[in-house]
Short mmCIF file of C-alpha atoms (C1' of nucleotides) in Angstrom, two decimals:
data_model
loop_
_atom_site.label_atom_id
_atom_site.label_comp_id
_atom_site.label_asym_id
_atom_site.label_seq_id
_atom_site.Cartn_x
_atom_site.Cartn_y
_atom_site.Cartn_z
CA MET A 295 -2.89 38.09 -60.26
CA SER A 296 -2.36 34.40 -59.93
CA SER A 297 -4.59 31.75 -58.42
CA GLU A 298 -3.85 29.83 -55.27
CA LEU A 299 -2.83 26.83 -57.34
CA ASP A 300 -0.34 28.92 -59.31
CA THR A 301 1.49 30.10 -56.24
CA ALA A 302 1.28 26.73 -54.50
CA PHE A 303 2.75 24.77 -57.40
CA ALA A 304 5.34 27.46 -58.11
CA ALA A 305 6.40 27.34 -54.47
CA LEU A 306 6.68 23.55 -54.62
CA ALA A 307 8.80 23.65 -57.76
CA ASP A 308 11.96 24.58 -55.86
CA PRO A 309 13.98 21.83 -54.10
CA THR A 310 15.14 24.17 -51.34
CA ARG A 311 11.55 25.05 -50.52
CA ARG A 312 10.42 21.42 -50.63
CA ARG A 313 13.25 20.55 -48.29
CA ILE A 314 12.19 23.31 -45.92
CA LEU A 315 8.67 21.89 -45.90
CA THR A 316 10.10 18.47 -45.12
CA MET A 317 12.06 19.92 -42.22
CA LEU A 318 8.96 21.66 -40.88
CA LEU A 319 7.13 18.36 -41.00
CA GLU A 320 9.33 17.38 -38.05
CA ASP A 321 8.71 20.47 -35.98
CA ASP A 322 8.17 24.23 -36.06
CA MET A 323 11.40 26.15 -36.53
CA ALA A 324 12.88 29.64 -36.29
CA VAL A 325 14.14 31.23 -39.51
CA THR A 326 17.78 30.93 -38.45
CA ASP A 327 17.38 27.24 -37.71
CA VAL A 328 15.69 26.64 -41.02
CA ALA A 329 18.65 28.28 -42.74
CA GLU A 330 21.31 26.32 -40.87
CA PRO A 331 21.56 23.20 -43.09
CA PHE A 332 21.72 25.24 -46.31
CA GLU A 333 24.69 26.82 -48.00
CA ILE A 334 22.86 29.89 -49.19
CA SER A 335 22.49 33.18 -47.32
CA LEU A 336 19.98 33.83 -44.59
CA ALA A 337 18.40 36.51 -46.75
CA ALA A 338 17.79 33.94 -49.47
CA ILE A 339 16.13 31.61 -46.97
CA SER A 340 14.04 34.51 -45.73
CA LYS A 341 12.82 35.05 -49.29
CA HIS A 342 12.01 31.38 -49.70
CA LEU A 343 10.02 31.50 -46.49
CA SER A 344 7.94 34.45 -47.64
CA ILE A 345 7.23 32.67 -50.90
CA LEU A 346 6.02 29.66 -48.91
CA THR A 347 3.97 31.99 -46.72
CA ARG A 348 2.37 33.80 -49.63
CA ALA A 349 1.57 30.40 -51.13
CA GLY A 350 -0.19 29.50 -47.89
CA LEU A 351 2.07 26.51 -47.36
CA ILE A 352 3.48 27.76 -44.07
CA ALA A 353 2.58 30.38 -41.49
CA GLN A 354 5.04 32.63 -39.72
CA GLU A 355 4.44 34.01 -36.28
CA LYS A 356 6.76 36.39 -34.51
CA ARG A 357 7.33 35.81 -30.82
CA GLY A 358 9.89 38.14 -29.33
CA ARG A 359 12.59 38.63 -31.87
CA VAL A 360 12.20 35.09 -33.20
CA LYS A 361 9.90 34.33 -36.10
CA TRP A 362 8.55 30.80 -35.98
CA CYS A 363 7.67 28.89 -39.11
CA LYS A 364 5.07 26.19 -39.10
CA LEU A 365 3.54 24.00 -41.75
CA GLN A 366 0.10 25.08 -42.89
CA PRO A 367 -1.06 22.51 -45.39
CA ASP A 368 -4.14 24.30 -46.72
CA ALA A 369 -2.66 25.18 -50.09
CA LEU A 370 -0.95 21.83 -50.21
CA ARG A 371 -4.32 20.20 -49.74
CA ALA A 372 -5.85 22.26 -52.55
CA ALA A 373 -3.03 21.27 -54.87
CA SER A 374 -3.22 17.64 -53.80
CA VAL A 375 -6.94 17.56 -54.43
CA TRP A 376 -6.46 19.08 -57.87
CA MET A 377 -3.95 16.40 -58.70
CA GLN A 378 -5.96 13.55 -57.30
CA GLY A 379 -8.72 14.67 -59.60
CA PHE A 380 -6.49 13.36 -62.36
CA GLY A 381 -6.65 10.31 -60.26
CA GLN A 382 -6.60 6.64 -60.73
CA PHE A 383 -3.44 6.83 -58.64
CA GLU A 384 -2.69 3.80 -56.61
CA PRO A 385 -2.88 4.26 -52.84
CA VAL A 386 0.18 5.93 -51.39
CA ASN A 387 2.89 3.77 -49.91
CA LEU A 388 3.55 5.68 -46.73
CA GLU A 389 6.34 3.40 -45.58
CA ALA A 390 8.32 4.32 -48.64
CA PHE A 391 7.66 7.95 -47.83
CA GLU A 392 8.95 7.43 -44.28
CA ARG A 393 12.22 6.05 -45.65
CA PHE A 394 12.42 8.98 -48.04
CA LEU A 395 11.98 11.42 -45.19
CA GLU A 396 14.77 9.83 -43.17
CA ALA A 397 17.13 9.97 -46.12
CA GLU A 398 16.12 13.55 -46.80
CA LEU A 399 16.76 14.68 -43.26
CA ASP A 400 19.92 12.62 -42.64
CA ARG A 401 21.53 13.74 -45.88
CA PRO A 402 25.14 15.04 -45.38
CA ALA A 403 23.31 18.35 -45.65
CA GLU A 404 24.69 21.31 -47.59
CA THR A 405 23.61 19.43 -50.69
CA CYS A 406 20.06 20.36 -51.40
CA PRO A 407 19.43 20.02 -55.15
CA PRO A 408 18.44 16.59 -56.41
CA SER A 409 16.47 13.95 -54.52
CA THR A 410 13.22 12.61 -55.80
CA PHE A 411 10.37 10.73 -54.35
CA PRO A 412 9.55 8.01 -55.13
CA PRO A 413 13.21 6.91 -55.24
CA ALA A 414 13.29 5.07 -58.56
CA ALA A 415 10.76 7.32 -60.17
CA GLN A 416 9.59 6.06 -63.56
CA MET B 65 19.89 19.64 -63.55
CA SER B 66 16.56 19.52 -61.80
CA SER B 67 14.69 16.59 -60.36
CA GLU B 68 11.50 15.15 -61.74
CA LEU B 69 9.55 16.88 -59.00
CA ASP B 70 11.05 20.26 -59.92
CA THR B 71 9.94 20.05 -63.52
CA ALA B 72 6.56 18.53 -62.66
CA PHE B 73 5.62 21.22 -60.14
CA ALA B 74 7.03 23.98 -62.33
CA ALA B 75 4.95 22.71 -65.23
CA LEU B 76 1.84 22.64 -63.04
CA ALA B 77 2.40 26.19 -61.82
CA ASP B 78 1.04 27.73 -65.02
CA PRO B 79 -2.74 28.05 -65.48
CA THR B 80 -2.52 27.64 -69.25
CA ARG B 81 -0.70 24.35 -68.82
CA ARG B 82 -3.10 23.14 -66.14
CA ARG B 83 -5.96 23.96 -68.44
CA ILE B 84 -4.33 22.01 -71.25
CA LEU B 85 -4.06 19.02 -68.93
CA THR B 86 -7.72 19.38 -68.08
CA MET B 87 -8.58 19.42 -71.76
CA LEU B 88 -6.51 16.31 -72.39
CA LEU B 89 -8.36 14.56 -69.60
CA GLU B 90 -11.32 14.54 -71.97
CA ASP B 91 -9.47 13.15 -74.96
CA ASP B 92 -6.19 13.15 -76.89
CA MET B 93 -5.77 16.23 -79.07
CA ALA B 94 -3.69 17.64 -81.88
CA VAL B 95 -1.54 20.68 -81.13
CA THR B 96 -3.71 23.00 -83.22
CA ASP B 97 -6.84 21.86 -81.43
CA VAL B 98 -5.19 22.34 -78.06
CA ALA B 99 -4.34 25.90 -79.08
CA GLU B 100 -7.81 26.76 -80.37
CA PRO B 101 -9.47 27.95 -77.10
CA PHE B 102 -6.52 30.14 -76.13
CA GLU B 103 -5.73 33.66 -77.15
CA ILE B 104 -2.00 33.21 -77.37
CA SER B 105 -0.02 32.17 -80.41
CA LEU B 106 0.36 28.62 -81.64
CA ALA B 107 4.10 28.86 -81.01
CA ALA B 108 3.45 29.69 -77.36
CA ILE B 109 1.18 26.65 -77.03
CA SER B 110 3.82 24.53 -78.71
CA LYS B 111 6.29 25.67 -76.05
CA HIS B 112 3.85 24.88 -73.26
CA LEU B 113 3.38 21.42 -74.73
CA SER B 114 7.10 20.69 -74.79
CA ILE B 115 7.37 21.84 -71.18
CA LEU B 116 4.59 19.42 -70.28
CA THR B 117 6.34 16.72 -72.29
CA ARG B 118 9.72 17.30 -70.65
CA ALA B 119 7.97 17.17 -67.28
CA GLY B 120 6.57 13.79 -68.24
CA LEU B 121 3.00 15.01 -67.84
CA ILE B 122 2.01 14.36 -71.44
CA ALA B 123 3.36 12.40 -74.38
CA GLN B 124 3.40 13.59 -77.96
CA GLU B 125 3.26 11.26 -80.91
CA LYS B 126 3.44 12.35 -84.51
CA ARG B 127 1.13 10.64 -86.99
CA GLY B 128 1.29 12.10 -90.45
CA ARG B 129 1.70 15.83 -90.10
CA VAL B 130 -0.38 15.89 -86.94
CA LYS B 131 1.22 15.60 -83.51
CA TRP B 132 -1.11 14.06 -80.97
CA CYS B 133 -0.92 14.97 -77.31
CA LYS B 134 -2.04 12.58 -74.62
CA LEU B 135 -2.02 12.68 -70.86
CA GLN B 136 0.76 10.67 -69.25
CA PRO B 137 0.22 10.91 -65.54
CA ASP B 138 3.49 9.37 -64.34
CA ALA B 139 5.06 12.60 -63.16
CA LEU B 140 1.71 13.73 -61.85
CA ARG B 141 1.58 10.58 -59.79
CA ALA B 142 5.08 11.18 -58.39
CA ALA B 143 4.12 14.70 -57.40
CA SER B 144 0.81 13.57 -55.95
CA VAL B 145 2.55 10.93 -53.88
CA TRP B 146 5.04 13.47 -52.58
CA MET B 147 2.19 15.71 -51.53
CA GLN B 148 0.13 12.99 -49.96
CA GLY B 149 3.15 12.22 -47.83
CA PHE B 150 2.34 15.50 -46.11
CA GLY B 151 -0.98 13.91 -45.72
CA GLN B 152 -3.76 13.87 -43.24
CA PHE B 153 -5.79 15.18 -46.15
CA GLU B 154 -9.41 14.29 -46.09
CA PRO B 155 -10.51 11.96 -48.88
CA VAL B 156 -11.03 13.73 -52.16
CA ASN B 157 -14.49 14.83 -53.12
CA LEU B 158 -14.58 13.71 -56.71
CA GLU B 159 -18.06 15.03 -57.35
CA ALA B 160 -16.84 18.53 -56.62
CA PHE B 161 -14.00 17.92 -59.02
CA GLU B 162 -16.43 16.84 -61.71
CA ARG B 163 -18.32 20.09 -61.35
CA PHE B 164 -15.04 21.98 -61.48
CA LEU B 165 -14.12 20.23 -64.71
CA GLU B 166 -17.41 21.11 -66.34
CA ALA B 167 -17.02 24.75 -65.39
CA GLU B 168 -13.42 24.72 -66.58
CA LEU B 169 -14.31 23.28 -69.96
CA ASP B 170 -17.51 25.26 -70.51
CA ARG B 171 -15.89 28.55 -69.59
CA PRO B 172 -16.54 31.33 -72.19
CA ALA B 173 -13.01 30.38 -73.24
CA GLU B 174 -10.40 32.95 -74.19
CA THR B 175 -10.15 33.63 -70.47
CA CYS B 176 -7.62 31.24 -69.06
CA PRO B 177 -6.05 32.87 -65.99
CA PRO B 178 -7.86 32.43 -62.69
CA SER B 179 -9.96 29.47 -61.64
CA THR B 180 -9.11 27.46 -58.59
CA PHE B 181 -10.11 24.14 -57.25
CA PRO B 182 -11.59 23.69 -54.74
CA PRO B 183 -13.96 26.58 -55.64
CA ALA B 184 -14.10 28.49 -52.36
CA ALA B 185 -10.54 27.71 -51.40
CA GLN B 186 -9.74 28.87 -47.89
"C1'" DT C 1172 4.16 19.52 -108.89
"C1'" DT C 1173 2.19 23.09 -106.28
"C1'" DC C 1174 -0.44 24.88 -102.61
"C1'" DT C 1175 -1.80 24.74 -97.99
"C1'" DA C 1176 -1.87 23.28 -93.30
"C1'" DA C 1177 0.68 21.47 -88.91
"C1'" DA C 1178 4.17 22.26 -86.07
"C1'" DT C 1179 8.67 23.85 -84.60
"C1'" DA C 1180 12.87 26.91 -84.74
"C1'" DA C 1181 15.10 31.28 -84.12
"C1'" DA C 1182 15.64 35.68 -82.59
"C1'" DC C 1183 14.00 38.87 -79.72
"C1'" DC C 1184 11.76 41.29 -75.50
"C1'" DA C 1185 9.92 42.29 -70.73
"C1'" DT C 1186 9.34 40.28 -66.39
"C1'" DT C 1187 10.28 37.10 -62.80
"C1'" DT C 1188 13.37 34.23 -60.12
"C1'" DG C 1189 16.97 32.97 -57.04
"C1'" DG C 1190 20.88 34.46 -55.55
"C1'" DT C 1191 24.33 38.05 -53.66
"C1'" DT C 1192 25.99 41.87 -50.38
"C1'" DG C 1193 25.44 45.60 -47.28
"C1'" DA C 1194 22.45 48.35 -44.57
"C1'" DA C 1195 18.47 48.83 -41.48
"C1'" DT C 1196 15.16 47.43 -37.83
"C1'" DA C 1197 13.76 45.08 -33.63
"C1'" DA C 1198 14.22 42.92 -29.44
"C1'" DG C 1199 16.75 40.62 -25.63
"C1'" DG C 1200 20.87 40.35 -22.37
"C1'" DG C 1201 24.58 42.44 -19.51
"C1'" DC D 125 22.63 52.28 -22.39
"C1'" DC D 126 25.26 49.34 -25.43
"C1'" DC D 127 26.07 45.03 -27.72
"C1'" DT D 128 24.57 41.17 -29.99
"C1'" DT D 129 21.24 38.28 -32.27
"C1'" DA D 130 17.19 37.66 -35.45
"C1'" DT D 131 15.26 39.05 -39.42
"C1'" DT D 132 14.18 41.79 -43.29
"C1'" DC D 133 14.96 45.57 -46.80
"C1'" DA D 134 17.24 47.48 -50.89
"C1'" DA D 135 19.89 47.43 -54.69
"C1'" DC D 136 21.88 44.74 -57.75
"C1'" DC D 137 22.89 40.66 -61.07
"C1'" DA D 138 22.57 36.48 -64.15
"C1'" DA D 139 19.57 33.24 -65.81
"C1'" DA D 140 15.03 31.47 -66.73
"C1'" DT D 141 10.10 32.29 -68.23
"C1'" DG D 142 6.27 33.37 -71.18
"C1'" DG D 143 5.20 35.79 -74.75
"C1'" DT D 144 5.87 37.82 -79.61
"C1'" DT D 145 6.92 37.62 -84.85
"C1'" DT D 146 9.00 35.76 -88.81
"C1'" DA D 147 11.07 31.96 -91.06
"C1'" DT D 148 11.44 26.80 -91.82
"C1'" DT D 149 10.30 22.06 -92.19
"C1'" DT D 150 7.17 18.44 -93.15
"C1'" DA D 151 3.42 16.10 -95.08
"C1'" DG D 152 -1.30 15.81 -97.03
"C1'" DA D 153 -4.54 17.54 -100.83
"C1'" DA D 154 -5.51 19.29 -105.64
#
DNA sequence: TTCTAAATAAACCATTTGGTTGAATAAGGG
DNA sequence: CCCTTATTCAACCAAATGGTTTATTTAGAA
């Protein structure tokens, strides 16, 4: 048995899953559409999505034969709060985050692995 | 090769490591002292500490035969910023976090697994 | 010098993770 | 009804994870 923080952080530790979350930030998506930009199999994406669901980071709702995925930031909030407790972090630069998002979404695709935010981290 | 966010979130996904971070929030500690409240072997703690070090969450400095561990929140900040980008989170209730910390540190010890913040999550 | 304490290294083990492929299930569309 | 599309299940695999125990290394204390 693992706590909500365990599953949330574990879910966030994978670049594919973080990228999925970033995509869902734009709009809700069907499983097939989520899978489209990635090179890996649909089954693999399906697994990633259930990990995100179990972590409470997204919700999936089936309408017809399509299963829609939507962001559900409850667990993300819990994790964020935990981290902010370590605090003294300077206020977030949301403009930088906007630029990051654009880069993330415009990427030639098919290449998911690296990519950090903030850009020149540390 | 994994990004800084990968290693940071992966490091945070383990309750033992999160608890170590919480302990270090109080003060810098030697490896043996970090290990003291836990049931697992010193070697296991040593591994956890190098994971935290590689993730950039702590720094270790050897003075004499004692290796001191101190919080180094750079990677934590990067991760926090990434998460706040998903934002719309209400401002953090730091008093609640204080209470959480007390509970976390006063715990009968030896029992590391569960424990979430915020307390009544979801 | 010798003993002891601090920390890591090395070898090992069970479990989990992230991926694959090939069925199976479910629900529209013609 | 049959075909196709959307999604998951099942079985499998290689690599990573979190733990163990038994050496080693290193440096202070007697």
